[in-house]
Amino acid sequence: MLSATADRSRQEAQVVEAVLERRVRALLLVPVSQDHSYLEGERQLGTPIVAVDRPLIDALSDSVVFANREGARNGTRALLDAGHRRIAFVGSRPTLYTHGERLSGYRDALVERGITPDPALERTDAPDIDSAARSTISLLQLSEPPQAIVAGNNRAAIGVLETLRAQHASPGLIAFDDFELARTLGISVVAHDDLEMGRTAASIAIARLRGESGPSRQVVLPTRPILRMSHLKEGLQ
């Protein structure tokens, strides 16, 4: 049984509870809510719950996540190695686990190179293409616009890229998440294996159904930078 909330936290509990009422034997959840205590009763009943991509908040479960902080750190390092110093971040709110970790990794890389993170270069109100485009315009309008941009996910990357091309601007760019046409367009990315995440989460749920016991565990899957051209100076031209 598949269901989606479109990342709307208010709908999560309603959708999950509707699924659980059908007495599913296990639940794999990509969480978005800031409170998952409503799942505690189901956990105590013995239903295996696996959090996918983000851990639960205020509830215990197995989880499968990517190395988000490390990936963003490595992506930002690639921009720094290309000679950029004034680097912006465009992504979603940091209360969302993945983007909080990616923002932290971006900051880590700057601090490592002796650069103090500048809040004026951080845009955390860009969950989709249109809002990422607006955030990019605001960055380009700064008296000192960024030399490069870290896009927090593939939707943000598309919004950033469309705006840069429309404005004939050429900051360096690296995106977290690979996406269609990134290779064709020469977009550098921090990539990961979504299929492996799904397989791992399903395997954990099946193992629990077969009687595997023990405390909740978190599996962290690797990310890897794929450097094409866009992270370089003038790489988008």
CSV table of C-alpha atoms in Angstrom, one decimal:
chain,number,residue,atom,x,y,z
A,1,MET,CA,0.0,0.0,0.0
A,2,LEU,CA,1.4,3.4,-1.0
A,3,SER,CA,0.4,6.8,0.1
A,4,ALA,CA,1.8,10.3,-0.1
A,5,THR,CA,1.5,13.6,1.8
A,6,ALA,CA,3.5,15.8,-0.5
A,7,ASP,CA,5.7,16.7,2.5
A,8,ARG,CA,2.7,18.4,4.2
A,9,SER,CA,3.3,17.8,7.9
A,10,ARG,CA,-0.3,18.4,8.9
A,11,GLN,CA,-1.4,15.5,6.7
A,12,GLU,CA,1.2,13.0,7.8
A,13,ALA,CA,-0.5,11.7,11.0
A,14,GLN,CA,-3.9,11.5,9.2
A,15,VAL,CA,-2.5,9.5,6.3
A,16,VAL,CA,-0.4,7.2,8.5
A,17,GLU,CA,-3.3,6.5,10.8
A,18,ALA,CA,-5.5,5.6,7.8
A,19,VAL,CA,-2.9,3.2,6.6
A,20,LEU,CA,-2.5,1.6,10.0
A,21,GLU,CA,-6.2,1.1,10.4
A,22,ARG,CA,-5.9,-1.3,7.5
A,23,ARG,CA,-3.6,-3.4,9.7
A,24,VAL,CA,-0.6,-3.3,7.6
A,25,ARG,CA,2.1,-5.6,8.9
A,26,ALA,CA,4.9,-3.0,8.7
A,27,LEU,CA,5.3,0.7,8.0
A,28,LEU,CA,8.0,2.5,6.0
A,29,LEU,CA,7.6,6.2,6.5
A,30,VAL,CA,9.4,9.2,5.0
A,31,PRO,CA,8.7,11.5,7.9
A,32,VAL,CA,8.0,15.2,7.7
A,33,SER,CA,6.2,16.0,11.0
A,34,GLN,CA,8.1,17.4,14.0
A,35,ASP,CA,6.4,15.0,16.4
A,36,HIS,CA,6.0,11.3,15.8
A,37,SER,CA,4.9,10.3,19.3
A,38,TYR,CA,1.6,9.3,17.8
A,39,LEU,CA,3.4,6.2,16.5
A,40,GLU,CA,4.5,4.9,19.9
A,41,GLY,CA,1.3,2.9,20.6
A,42,GLU,CA,1.7,1.1,17.2
A,43,ARG,CA,5.3,0.4,17.9
A,44,GLN,CA,4.4,-1.2,21.3
A,45,LEU,CA,1.9,-3.4,19.5
A,46,GLY,CA,4.9,-4.8,17.6
A,47,THR,CA,4.4,-3.2,14.1
A,48,PRO,CA,7.8,-2.7,12.6
A,49,ILE,CA,8.4,0.9,11.7
A,50,VAL,CA,11.3,2.1,9.5
A,51,ALA,CA,11.9,5.8,9.0
A,52,VAL,CA,13.2,6.4,5.5
A,53,ASP,CA,15.5,9.4,4.6
A,54,ARG,CA,14.8,11.1,7.9
A,55,PRO,CA,14.6,9.8,11.4
A,56,LEU,CA,11.5,10.1,13.5
A,57,ILE,CA,11.2,12.8,16.1
A,58,ASP,CA,10.1,11.9,19.7
A,59,ALA,CA,9.6,8.2,18.7
A,60,LEU,CA,11.9,5.2,18.3
A,61,SER,CA,12.2,3.2,15.1
A,62,ASP,CA,14.8,1.8,12.8
A,63,SER,CA,15.9,4.3,10.1
A,64,VAL,CA,17.8,4.5,6.9
A,65,VAL,CA,19.4,7.9,6.0
A,66,PHE,CA,22.0,9.2,3.7
A,67,ALA,CA,25.2,10.8,4.9
A,68,ASN,CA,23.7,14.3,4.3
A,69,ARG,CA,26.1,16.3,6.3
A,70,GLU,CA,29.2,14.7,4.9
A,71,GLY,CA,27.8,14.9,1.4
A,72,ALA,CA,27.1,18.7,1.7
A,73,ARG,CA,30.5,19.2,3.3
A,74,ASN,CA,32.2,17.5,0.3
A,75,GLY,CA,30.1,19.4,-2.2
A,76,THR,CA,31.0,22.7,-0.6
A,77,ARG,CA,34.7,21.7,-0.5
A,78,ALA,CA,34.6,21.1,-4.3
A,79,LEU,CA,33.4,24.7,-4.7
A,80,LEU,CA,36.1,26.0,-2.4
A,81,ASP,CA,38.7,23.9,-4.2
A,82,ALA,CA,37.6,25.6,-7.5
A,83,GLY,CA,38.5,29.0,-6.0
A,84,HIS,CA,35.1,30.2,-4.8
A,85,ARG,CA,35.0,31.9,-1.4
A,86,ARG,CA,31.6,33.6,-1.2
A,87,ILE,CA,29.2,30.6,-1.4
A,88,ALA,CA,25.5,30.6,-0.8
A,89,PHE,CA,23.1,27.8,0.2
A,90,VAL,CA,19.6,27.5,-1.2
A,91,GLY,CA,17.3,24.8,0.3
A,92,SER,CA,14.4,24.0,2.6
A,93,ARG,CA,13.9,24.8,6.3
A,94,PRO,CA,16.6,23.4,8.6
A,95,THR,CA,13.9,21.8,10.8
A,96,LEU,CA,13.6,19.2,8.1
A,97,TYR,CA,16.3,16.7,8.9
A,98,THR,CA,17.9,16.3,5.5
A,99,HIS,CA,18.2,20.1,4.9
A,100,GLY,CA,19.3,20.7,8.5
A,101,GLU,CA,22.1,18.2,8.0
A,102,ARG,CA,23.0,19.6,4.6
A,103,LEU,CA,23.1,23.2,5.9
A,104,SER,CA,25.4,22.1,8.7
A,105,GLY,CA,27.7,20.3,6.2
A,106,TYR,CA,27.9,23.5,4.1
A,107,ARG,CA,28.8,25.5,7.1
A,108,ASP,CA,31.4,22.9,8.2
A,109,ALA,CA,33.3,23.2,5.0
A,110,LEU,CA,33.4,27.0,5.2
A,111,VAL,CA,34.6,27.0,8.8
A,112,GLU,CA,37.3,24.4,7.8
A,113,ARG,CA,38.7,27.0,5.4
A,114,GLY,CA,38.5,29.9,7.8
A,115,ILE,CA,35.4,31.4,6.3
A,116,THR,CA,32.6,32.6,8.7
A,117,PRO,CA,29.2,31.5,7.4
A,118,ASP,CA,27.2,34.5,6.4
A,119,PRO,CA,23.4,34.3,7.2
A,120,ALA,CA,22.8,36.7,4.2
A,121,LEU,CA,23.9,33.9,1.9
A,122,GLU,CA,21.6,31.3,3.4
A,123,ARG,CA,18.2,30.8,1.9
A,124,THR,CA,16.1,28.2,3.8
A,125,ASP,CA,12.7,29.0,2.4
A,126,ALA,CA,13.0,27.2,-0.9
A,127,PRO,CA,11.2,23.8,-0.9
A,128,ASP,CA,10.3,23.9,-4.6
A,129,ILE,CA,11.5,25.2,-7.9
A,130,ASP,CA,9.6,28.5,-7.8
A,131,SER,CA,10.8,29.4,-4.3
A,132,ALA,CA,14.3,28.4,-5.1
A,133,ALA,CA,14.2,30.7,-8.2
A,134,ARG,CA,13.0,33.6,-6.0
A,135,SER,CA,15.7,32.9,-3.5
A,136,THR,CA,18.3,32.9,-6.2
A,137,ILE,CA,17.1,36.3,-7.5
A,138,SER,CA,17.4,37.8,-4.1
A,139,LEU,CA,21.0,36.4,-3.8
A,140,LEU,CA,22.0,37.9,-7.2
A,141,GLN,CA,20.6,41.3,-6.1
A,142,LEU,CA,23.0,41.5,-3.1
A,143,SER,CA,25.6,44.2,-3.2
A,144,GLU,CA,28.1,41.3,-3.1
A,145,PRO,CA,26.4,38.4,-4.8
A,146,PRO,CA,27.7,34.8,-4.3
A,147,GLN,CA,30.4,33.4,-6.4
A,148,ALA,CA,28.8,29.9,-6.1
A,149,ILE,CA,25.7,28.2,-4.8
A,150,VAL,CA,25.0,24.9,-3.0
A,151,ALA,CA,21.5,23.7,-3.9
A,152,GLY,CA,19.9,21.7,-1.1
A,153,ASN,CA,18.1,19.2,-3.4
A,154,ASN,CA,17.2,18.6,-7.0
A,155,ARG,CA,14.2,20.9,-7.0
A,156,ALA,CA,16.2,23.7,-5.6
A,157,ALA,CA,18.9,23.0,-8.2
A,158,ILE,CA,16.4,23.4,-11.0
A,159,GLY,CA,15.1,26.7,-9.7
A,160,VAL,CA,18.6,28.0,-9.2
A,161,LEU,CA,19.8,26.9,-12.6
A,162,GLU,CA,16.8,28.4,-14.4
A,163,THR,CA,17.3,31.7,-12.7
A,164,LEU,CA,21.0,31.8,-13.4
A,165,ARG,CA,20.5,31.2,-17.0
A,166,ALA,CA,17.6,33.7,-17.2
A,167,GLN,CA,19.8,36.3,-15.5
A,168,HIS,CA,22.9,35.4,-17.6
A,169,ALA,CA,24.8,34.9,-14.3
A,170,SER,CA,27.5,32.3,-13.9
A,171,PRO,CA,28.2,31.4,-10.3
A,172,GLY,CA,29.5,28.0,-9.6
A,173,LEU,CA,26.8,25.4,-8.7
A,174,ILE,CA,26.7,22.1,-7.0
A,175,ALA,CA,23.4,20.3,-6.3
A,176,PHE,CA,22.6,17.7,-3.6
A,177,ASP,CA,20.7,14.9,-5.4
A,178,ASP,CA,21.4,13.9,-9.0
A,179,PHE,CA,18.6,14.7,-11.4
A,180,GLU,CA,17.6,14.1,-15.0
A,181,LEU,CA,19.7,16.2,-17.5
A,182,ALA,CA,22.3,17.1,-14.8
A,183,ARG,CA,24.8,15.1,-16.8
A,184,THR,CA,23.8,16.6,-20.1
A,185,LEU,CA,23.9,20.1,-18.6
A,186,GLY,CA,27.2,19.5,-16.8
A,187,ILE,CA,25.8,20.1,-13.3
A,188,SER,CA,28.0,18.9,-10.5
A,189,VAL,CA,26.1,17.0,-7.9
A,190,VAL,CA,26.3,15.1,-4.6
A,191,ALA,CA,24.7,11.8,-5.6
A,192,HIS,CA,23.2,8.9,-3.7
A,193,ASP,CA,21.4,5.6,-4.4
A,194,ASP,CA,17.7,6.0,-3.8
A,195,LEU,CA,17.0,2.3,-4.8
A,196,GLU,CA,19.5,1.1,-2.2
A,197,MET,CA,17.7,3.2,0.4
A,198,GLY,CA,14.4,1.5,-0.5
A,199,ARG,CA,15.9,-2.0,-0.5
A,200,THR,CA,17.6,-1.4,2.8
A,201,ALA,CA,14.5,-0.1,4.5
A,202,ALA,CA,12.4,-3.0,3.2
A,203,SER,CA,15.0,-5.5,4.2
A,204,ILE,CA,15.0,-4.2,7.8
A,205,ALA,CA,11.2,-4.3,7.9
A,206,ILE,CA,11.1,-7.9,6.6
A,207,ALA,CA,13.8,-8.9,9.1
A,208,ARG,CA,11.7,-7.5,12.0
A,209,LEU,CA,8.7,-9.4,10.7
A,210,ARG,CA,10.7,-12.6,10.7
A,211,GLY,CA,11.5,-12.1,14.4
A,212,GLU,CA,14.8,-10.1,14.4
A,213,SER,CA,15.0,-8.4,17.8
A,214,GLY,CA,17.3,-5.9,19.3
A,215,PRO,CA,17.4,-2.1,19.7
A,216,SER,CA,16.4,0.3,17.0
A,217,ARG,CA,19.2,1.0,14.6
A,218,GLN,CA,20.1,3.6,12.0
A,219,VAL,CA,21.8,2.7,8.7
A,220,VAL,CA,23.7,5.6,7.1
A,221,LEU,CA,24.2,5.2,3.3
A,222,PRO,CA,27.1,6.9,1.5
A,223,THR,CA,26.9,9.9,-0.8
A,224,ARG,CA,29.5,10.7,-3.5
A,225,PRO,CA,30.3,13.9,-5.4
A,226,ILE,CA,30.1,13.7,-9.1
A,227,LEU,CA,32.0,16.7,-10.5
A,228,ARG,CA,31.1,17.7,-14.0
A,229,MET,CA,31.6,21.4,-14.9
A,230,SER,CA,29.1,23.7,-13.0
A,231,HIS,CA,31.1,23.9,-9.8
A,232,LEU,CA,34.0,25.6,-11.6
A,233,LYS,CA,34.3,29.3,-12.1
A,234,GLU,CA,32.3,30.2,-15.2
A,235,GLY,CA,31.3,26.6,-15.3
A,236,LEU,CA,27.7,27.3,-16.4
A,237,GLN,CA,28.7,29.2,-19.5
